[in-house]
GROMACS .gro file of N, CA and C in nm:
model
  357
    1PHE      N    1   8.821  -0.481   7.180
    1PHE     CA    2   8.700  -0.504   7.102
    1PHE      C    3   8.733  -0.514   6.954
    2ASN      N    4   8.817  -0.424   6.904
    2ASN     CA    5   8.850  -0.425   6.761
    2ASN      C    6   8.907  -0.558   6.716
    3THR      N    7   8.994  -0.616   6.798
    3THR     CA    8   9.055  -0.744   6.758
    3THR      C    9   8.955  -0.859   6.766
    4SER      N   10   8.857  -0.849   6.856
    4SER     CA   11   8.761  -0.959   6.870
    4SER      C   12   8.666  -0.969   6.752
    5VAL      N   13   8.641  -0.859   6.681
    5VAL     CA   14   8.549  -0.863   6.567
    5VAL      C   15   8.621  -0.848   6.433
    6LYS      N   16   8.753  -0.842   6.436
    6LYS     CA   17   8.831  -0.818   6.315
    6LYS      C   18   8.798  -0.919   6.205
    7LYS      N   19   8.803  -1.048   6.237
    7LYS     CA   20   8.779  -1.152   6.137
    7LYS      C   21   8.637  -1.142   6.081
    8ASN      N   22   8.539  -1.123   6.169
    8ASN     CA   23   8.400  -1.110   6.123
    8ASN      C   24   8.383  -0.988   6.033
    9PHE      N   25   8.444  -0.877   6.071
    9PHE     CA   26   8.430  -0.758   5.989
    9PHE      C   27   8.499  -0.775   5.854
   10GLU      N   28   8.617  -0.838   5.852
   10GLU     CA   29   8.687  -0.861   5.726
   10GLU      C   30   8.602  -0.949   5.633
   11ASP      N   31   8.538  -1.051   5.689
   11ASP     CA   32   8.450  -1.137   5.608
   11ASP      C   33   8.333  -1.056   5.551
   12PHE      N   34   8.272  -0.973   5.636
   12PHE     CA   35   8.162  -0.889   5.591
   12PHE      C   36   8.210  -0.793   5.482
   13ALA      N   37   8.323  -0.726   5.506
   13ALA     CA   38   8.375  -0.628   5.410
   13ALA      C   39   8.406  -0.695   5.276
   14ASN      N   40   8.463  -0.813   5.277
   14ASN     CA   41   8.493  -0.884   5.152
   14ASN      C   42   8.366  -0.918   5.076
   15GLY      N   43   8.263  -0.965   5.145
   15GLY     CA   44   8.137  -0.995   5.080
   15GLY      C   45   8.069  -0.870   5.027
   16PHE      N   46   8.075  -0.763   5.104
   16PHE     CA   47   8.016  -0.636   5.063
   16PHE      C   48   8.084  -0.585   4.938
   17LYS      N   49   8.215  -0.593   4.933
   17LYS     CA   50   8.291  -0.545   4.817
   17LYS      C   51   8.262  -0.627   4.691
   18LYS      N   52   8.232  -0.755   4.709
   18LYS     CA   53   8.197  -0.838   4.593
   18LYS      C   54   8.064  -0.795   4.533
   19GLY      N   55   7.971  -0.755   4.617
   19GLY     CA   56   7.839  -0.717   4.569
   19GLY      C   57   7.826  -0.571   4.531
   20CYS      N   58   7.912  -0.487   4.584
   20CYS     CA   59   7.901  -0.343   4.561
   20CYS      C   60   8.039  -0.285   4.534
   21SER      N   61   8.045  -0.203   4.431
   21SER     CA   62   8.171  -0.136   4.399
   21SER      C   63   8.213  -0.048   4.517
   22THR      N   64   8.336  -0.065   4.563
   22THR     CA   65   8.380   0.013   4.679
   22THR      C   66   8.394   0.161   4.646
   23ASP      N   67   8.421   0.194   4.520
   23ASP     CA   68   8.433   0.335   4.484
   23ASP      C   69   8.301   0.409   4.501
   24MET      N   70   8.192   0.342   4.475
   24MET     CA   71   8.061   0.405   4.483
   24MET      C   72   8.029   0.452   4.626
   25TRP      N   73   8.068   0.374   4.724
   25TRP     CA   74   8.031   0.403   4.863
   25TRP      C   75   8.116   0.513   4.926
   26THR      N   76   8.224   0.552   4.862
   26THR     CA   77   8.310   0.654   4.921
   26THR      C   78   8.249   0.793   4.916
   27ILE      N   79   8.142   0.812   4.841
   27ILE     CA   80   8.079   0.943   4.833
   27ILE      C   81   7.993   0.972   4.957
   28PHE      N   82   7.964   0.871   5.038
   28PHE     CA   83   7.878   0.887   5.154
   28PHE      C   84   7.957   0.904   5.282
   29VAL      N   85   7.907   0.990   5.370
   29VAL     CA   86   7.957   0.992   5.508
   29VAL      C   87   7.882   0.882   5.581
   30PRO      N   88   7.931   0.834   5.694
   30PRO     CA   89   7.868   0.719   5.761
   30PRO      C   90   7.718   0.733   5.787
   31VAL      N   91   7.673   0.850   5.828
   31VAL     CA   92   7.530   0.869   5.856
   31VAL      C   93   7.447   0.853   5.729
   32GLU      N   94   7.495   0.904   5.617
   32GLU     CA   95   7.424   0.891   5.491
   32GLU      C   96   7.421   0.746   5.445
   33LEU      N   97   7.533   0.678   5.459
   33LEU     CA   98   7.541   0.538   5.420
   33LEU      C   99   7.443   0.453   5.502
   34MET      N  100   7.435   0.482   5.629
   34MET     CA  101   7.341   0.410   5.714
   34MET      C  102   7.197   0.434   5.668
   35ALA      N  103   7.165   0.558   5.630
   35ALA     CA  104   7.029   0.588   5.583
   35ALA      C  105   6.999   0.517   5.452
   36VAL      N  106   7.097   0.507   5.364
   36VAL     CA  107   7.077   0.439   5.236
   36VAL      C  108   7.056   0.289   5.258
   37ILE      N  109   7.136   0.229   5.342
   37ILE     CA  110   7.129   0.084   5.363
   37ILE      C  111   7.013   0.046   5.455
   38HIS      N  112   7.002   0.116   5.564
   38HIS     CA  113   6.903   0.079   5.666
   38HIS      C  114   6.768   0.144   5.641
   39GLY      N  115   6.766   0.260   5.581
   39GLY     CA  116   6.641   0.333   5.560
   39GLY      C  117   6.606   0.416   5.682
   40ASN      N  118   6.512   0.504   5.662
   40ASN     CA  119   6.466   0.591   5.768
   40ASN      C  120   6.351   0.521   5.840
   41THR      N  121   6.349   0.527   5.971
   41THR     CA  122   6.242   0.461   6.046
   41THR      C  123   6.157   0.560   6.125
   42ALA      N  124   6.168   0.688   6.095
   42ALA     CA  125   6.086   0.790   6.163
   42ALA      C  126   5.957   0.806   6.084
   43TYR      N  127   5.860   0.721   6.113
   43TYR     CA  128   5.735   0.720   6.039
   43TYR      C  129   5.647   0.837   6.081
   44ASP      N  130   5.612   0.920   5.987
   44ASP     CA  131   5.521   1.032   6.012
   44ASP      C  132   5.403   1.014   5.918
   45TRP      N  133   5.303   0.941   5.965
   45TRP     CA  134   5.190   0.905   5.880
   45TRP      C  135   5.105   1.027   5.846
   46GLU      N  136   5.103   1.127   5.932
   46GLU     CA  137   5.029   1.250   5.901
   46GLU      C  138   5.093   1.321   5.782
   47GLN      N  139   5.227   1.320   5.778
   47GLN     CA  140   5.299   1.381   5.666
   47GLN      C  141   5.270   1.306   5.537
   48LEU      N  142   5.264   1.174   5.546
   48LEU     CA  143   5.230   1.094   5.428
   48LEU      C  144   5.096   1.138   5.372
   49GLU      N  145   4.998   1.154   5.459
   49GLU     CA  146   4.866   1.197   5.414
   49GLU      C  147   4.871   1.334   5.347
   50LYS      N  148   4.951   1.425   5.401
   50LYS     CA  149   4.962   1.560   5.344
   50LYS      C  150   5.025   1.557   5.204
   51ASN      N  151   5.111   1.460   5.179
   51ASN     CA  152   5.186   1.456   5.052
   51ASN      C  153   5.111   1.388   4.938
   52VAL      N  154   5.002   1.321   4.968
   52VAL     CA  155   4.930   1.246   4.865
   52VAL      C  156   4.868   1.341   4.763
   53LYS      N  157   4.877   1.299   4.638
   53LYS     CA  158   4.811   1.371   4.529
   53LYS      C  159   4.690   1.289   4.487
   54TYR      N  160   4.592   1.355   4.433
   54TYR     CA  161   4.469   1.287   4.394
   54TYR      C  162   4.437   1.316   4.249
   55ARG      N  163   4.392   1.212   4.180
   55ARG     CA  164   4.348   1.227   4.041
   55ARG      C  165   4.209   1.164   4.032
   56GLY      N  166   4.109   1.248   4.005
   56GLY     CA  167   3.972   1.199   4.002
   56GLY      C  168   3.904   1.208   4.138
   57TYR      N  169   3.978   1.242   4.239
   57TYR     CA  170   3.929   1.264   4.374
   57TYR      C  171   3.986   1.396   4.422
   58ASP      N  172   3.936   1.443   4.536
   58ASP     CA  173   4.003   1.551   4.607
   58ASP      C  174   3.999   1.516   4.755
   59VAL      N  175   4.069   1.593   4.833
   59VAL     CA  176   4.087   1.562   4.975
   59VAL      C  177   3.953   1.554   5.050
   60SER      N  178   3.850   1.620   4.998
   60SER     CA  179   3.720   1.619   5.066
   60SER      C  180   3.627   1.509   5.015
   61SER      N  181   3.672   1.429   4.919
   61SER     CA  182   3.589   1.319   4.867
   61SER      C  183   3.561   1.218   4.978
   62GLU      N  184   3.440   1.166   4.980
   62GLU     CA  185   3.401   1.069   5.083
   62GLU      C  186   3.493   0.945   5.080
   63VAL      N  187   3.527   0.898   4.962
   63VAL     CA  188   3.616   0.782   4.948
   63VAL      C  189   3.750   0.810   5.013
   64ILE      N  190   3.804   0.928   4.991
   64ILE     CA  191   3.935   0.963   5.046
   64ILE      C  192   3.926   0.977   5.198
   65LYS      N  193   3.822   1.041   5.247
   65LYS     CA  194   3.804   1.052   5.392
   65LYS      C  195   3.797   0.913   5.456
   66ASN      N  196   3.722   0.823   5.393
   66ASN     CA  197   3.711   0.686   5.445
   66ASN      C  198   3.846   0.614   5.440
   67PHE      N  199   3.918   0.633   5.329
   67PHE     CA  200   4.049   0.570   5.316
   67PHE      C  201   4.139   0.611   5.432
   68TRP      N  202   4.150   0.741   5.460
   68TRP     CA  203   4.240   0.787   5.565
   68TRP      C  204   4.191   0.749   5.704
   69THR      N  205   4.061   0.742   5.723
   69THR     CA  206   4.008   0.695   5.852
   69THR      C  207   4.052   0.552   5.877
   70VAL      N  208   4.034   0.468   5.776
   70VAL     CA  209   4.075   0.327   5.789
   70VAL      C  210   4.227   0.318   5.804
   71PHE      N  211   4.301   0.392   5.724
   71PHE     CA  212   4.447   0.387   5.730
   71PHE      C  213   4.497   0.423   5.869
   72HIS      N  214   4.449   0.531   5.926
   72HIS     CA  215   4.498   0.575   6.058
   72HIS      C  216   4.455   0.481   6.170
   73ASP      N  217   4.353   0.399   6.146
   73ASP     CA  218   4.312   0.299   6.245
   73ASP      C  219   4.396   0.171   6.235
   74LEU      N  220   4.475   0.156   6.130
   74LEU     CA  221   4.558   0.037   6.114
   74LEU      C  222   4.667   0.034   6.221
   75SER      N  223   4.713  -0.086   6.251
   75SER     CA  224   4.828  -0.099   6.341
   75SER      C  225   4.953  -0.046   6.270
   76GLU      N  226   5.055  -0.020   6.346
   76GLU     CA  227   5.181   0.028   6.289
   76GLU      C  228   5.236  -0.071   6.187
   77GLU      N  229   5.226  -0.199   6.218
   77GLU     CA  230   5.275  -0.303   6.127
   77GLU      C  231   5.199  -0.302   5.995
   78MET      N  232   5.068  -0.285   6.001
   78MET     CA  233   4.988  -0.283   5.878
   78MET      C  234   5.017  -0.157   5.796
   79LYS      N  235   5.043  -0.046   5.861
   79LYS     CA  236   5.081   0.076   5.789
   79LYS      C  237   5.214   0.055   5.716
   80LYS      N  238   5.306  -0.014   5.781
   80LYS     CA  239   5.434  -0.044   5.717
   80LYS      C  240   5.413  -0.137   5.597
   81ARG      N  241   5.321  -0.230   5.609
   81ARG     CA  242   5.292  -0.319   5.496
   81ARG      C  243   5.232  -0.241   5.379
   82PHE      N  244   5.150  -0.143   5.410
   82PHE     CA  245   5.095  -0.058   5.305
   82PHE      C  246   5.207   0.019   5.236
   83LEU      N  247   5.299   0.072   5.314
   83LEU     CA  248   5.415   0.141   5.258
   83LEU      C  249   5.495   0.046   5.169
   84ALA      N  250   5.509  -0.079   5.211
   84ALA     CA  251   5.580  -0.178   5.130
   84ALA      C  252   5.505  -0.207   5.000
   85PHE      N  253   5.373  -0.206   5.004
   85PHE     CA  254   5.293  -0.224   4.883
   85PHE      C  255   5.320  -0.110   4.784
   86LEU      N  256   5.332   0.011   4.837
   86LEU     CA  257   5.354   0.127   4.751
   86LEU      C  258   5.496   0.134   4.696
   87THR      N  259   5.593   0.100   4.779
   87THR     CA  260   5.733   0.128   4.745
   87THR      C  261   5.820   0.005   4.727
   88GLY      N  262   5.775  -0.109   4.774
   88GLY     CA  263   5.859  -0.228   4.770
   88GLY      C  264   5.941  -0.247   4.897
   89THR      N  265   5.930  -0.154   4.990
   89THR     CA  266   6.000  -0.165   5.118
   89THR      C  267   5.917  -0.095   5.225
   90ASP      N  268   5.933  -0.142   5.350
   90ASP     CA  269   5.860  -0.077   5.457
   90ASP      C  270   5.940   0.037   5.520
   91ARG      N  271   6.052   0.070   5.458
   91ARG     CA  272   6.135   0.181   5.506
   91ARG      C  273   6.100   0.309   5.433
   92ILE      N  274   6.114   0.417   5.504
   92ILE     CA  275   6.088   0.549   5.446
   92ILE      C  276   6.205   0.585   5.356
   93PRO      N  277   6.178   0.640   5.239
   93PRO     CA  278   6.287   0.679   5.150
   93PRO      C  279   6.380   0.782   5.215
   94VAL      N  280   6.505   0.783   5.172
   94VAL     CA  281   6.601   0.880   5.222
   94VAL      C  282   6.544   1.019   5.198
   95GLY      N  283   6.554   1.103   5.296
   95GLY     CA  284   6.495   1.237   5.288
   95GLY      C  285   6.369   1.248   5.372
   96GLY      N  286   6.317   1.133   5.415
   96GLY     CA  287   6.201   1.133   5.503
   96GLY      C  288   6.069   1.137   5.430
   97MET      N  289   5.964   1.132   5.507
   97MET     CA  290   5.829   1.132   5.453
   97MET      C  291   5.799   1.262   5.378
   98GLU      N  292   5.870   1.369   5.411
   98GLU     CA  293   5.847   1.498   5.344
   98GLU      C  294   5.874   1.488   5.195
   99LYS      N  295   5.964   1.401   5.156
   99LYS     CA  296   6.004   1.388   5.015
   99LYS      C  297   5.924   1.281   4.941
  100PHE      N  298   5.843   1.203   5.012
  100PHE     CA  299   5.773   1.092   4.951
  100PHE      C  300   5.630   1.132   4.914
  101THR      N  301   5.590   1.104   4.792
  101THR     CA  302   5.453   1.128   4.750
  101THR      C  303   5.401   1.007   4.673
  102PHE      N  304   5.272   0.993   4.671
  102PHE     CA  305   5.208   0.897   4.583
  102PHE      C  306   5.073   0.953   4.542
  103THR      N  307   5.014   0.895   4.441
  103THR     CA  308   4.888   0.947   4.386
  103THR      C  309   4.779   0.840   4.400
  104ILE      N  310   4.664   0.883   4.448
  104ILE     CA  311   4.547   0.797   4.452
  104ILE      C  312   4.460   0.838   4.334
  105CYS      N  313   4.436   0.744   4.244
  105CYS     CA  314   4.364   0.773   4.120
  105CYS      C  315   4.228   0.704   4.118
  106TYR      N  316   4.134   0.773   4.063
  106TYR     CA  317   4.003   0.713   4.036
  106TYR      C  318   4.012   0.644   3.901
  107THR      N  319   3.978   0.517   3.899
  107THR     CA  320   3.973   0.444   3.774
  107THR      C  321   3.835   0.381   3.763
  108ALA      N  322   3.765   0.417   3.659
  108ALA     CA  323   3.629   0.367   3.640
  108ALA      C  324   3.634   0.230   3.573
  109HIS      N  325   3.577   0.132   3.641
  109HIS     CA  326   3.566  -0.004   3.587
  109HIS      C  327   3.421  -0.048   3.603
  110LEU      N  328   3.369  -0.113   3.501
  110LEU     CA  329   3.233  -0.163   3.512
  110LEU      C  330   3.222  -0.263   3.626
  111ASP      N  331   3.322  -0.350   3.640
  111ASP     CA  332   3.324  -0.447   3.748
  111ASP      C  333   3.459  -0.438   3.816
  112PRO      N  334   3.469  -0.366   3.929
  112PRO     CA  335   3.598  -0.348   3.996
  112PRO      C  336   3.663  -0.479   4.039
  113ASP      N  337   3.584  -0.586   4.055
  113ASP     CA  338   3.641  -0.714   4.093
  113ASP      C  339   3.725  -0.776   3.982
  114LEU      N  340   3.714  -0.722   3.860
  114LEU     CA  341   3.791  -0.775   3.747
  114LEU      C  342   3.916  -0.692   3.719
  115SER      N  343   3.949  -0.599   3.807
  115SER     CA  344   4.068  -0.516   3.787
  115SER      C  345   4.162  -0.532   3.906
  116TYR      N  346   4.287  -0.501   3.883
  116TYR     CA  347   4.389  -0.510   3.987
  116TYR      C  348   4.410  -0.375   4.053
  117PRO      N  349   4.448  -0.374   4.181
  117PRO     CA  350   4.483  -0.245   4.243
  117PRO      C  351   4.612  -0.192   4.181
  118SER      N  352   4.631  -0.064   4.185
  118SER     CA  353   4.754  -0.006   4.134
  118SER      C  354   4.807   0.094   4.234
  119ALA      N  355   4.936   0.114   4.229
  119ALA     CA  356   4.999   0.209   4.321
  119ALA      C  357   5.102   0.288   4.245
   0.00000   0.00000   0.00000
């Protein structure tokens, strides 16, 4: 098996080394490197909800209750898209959902249709 993929792996390794300093990657053990490159895929949406901070709202606000009701009714794919909106990727940050937080802020606008969403 090793000889059958040798050429392909050498090509990959050469391209990888051109884009990334090889010294930088030596600090990782293979499992850590995989988490950095591939990301974590153990989605715990309940944990995400627990980690959210609120500014101008609290967990018992009707808007927040409605938000989480709608969020939990979303398909898995749509939840991942929401995560991508927040973070730029649909992967969970290294360390898992326990380490990830975001803030939902109340912003008063006379006409909400004239403002952009923020994350």
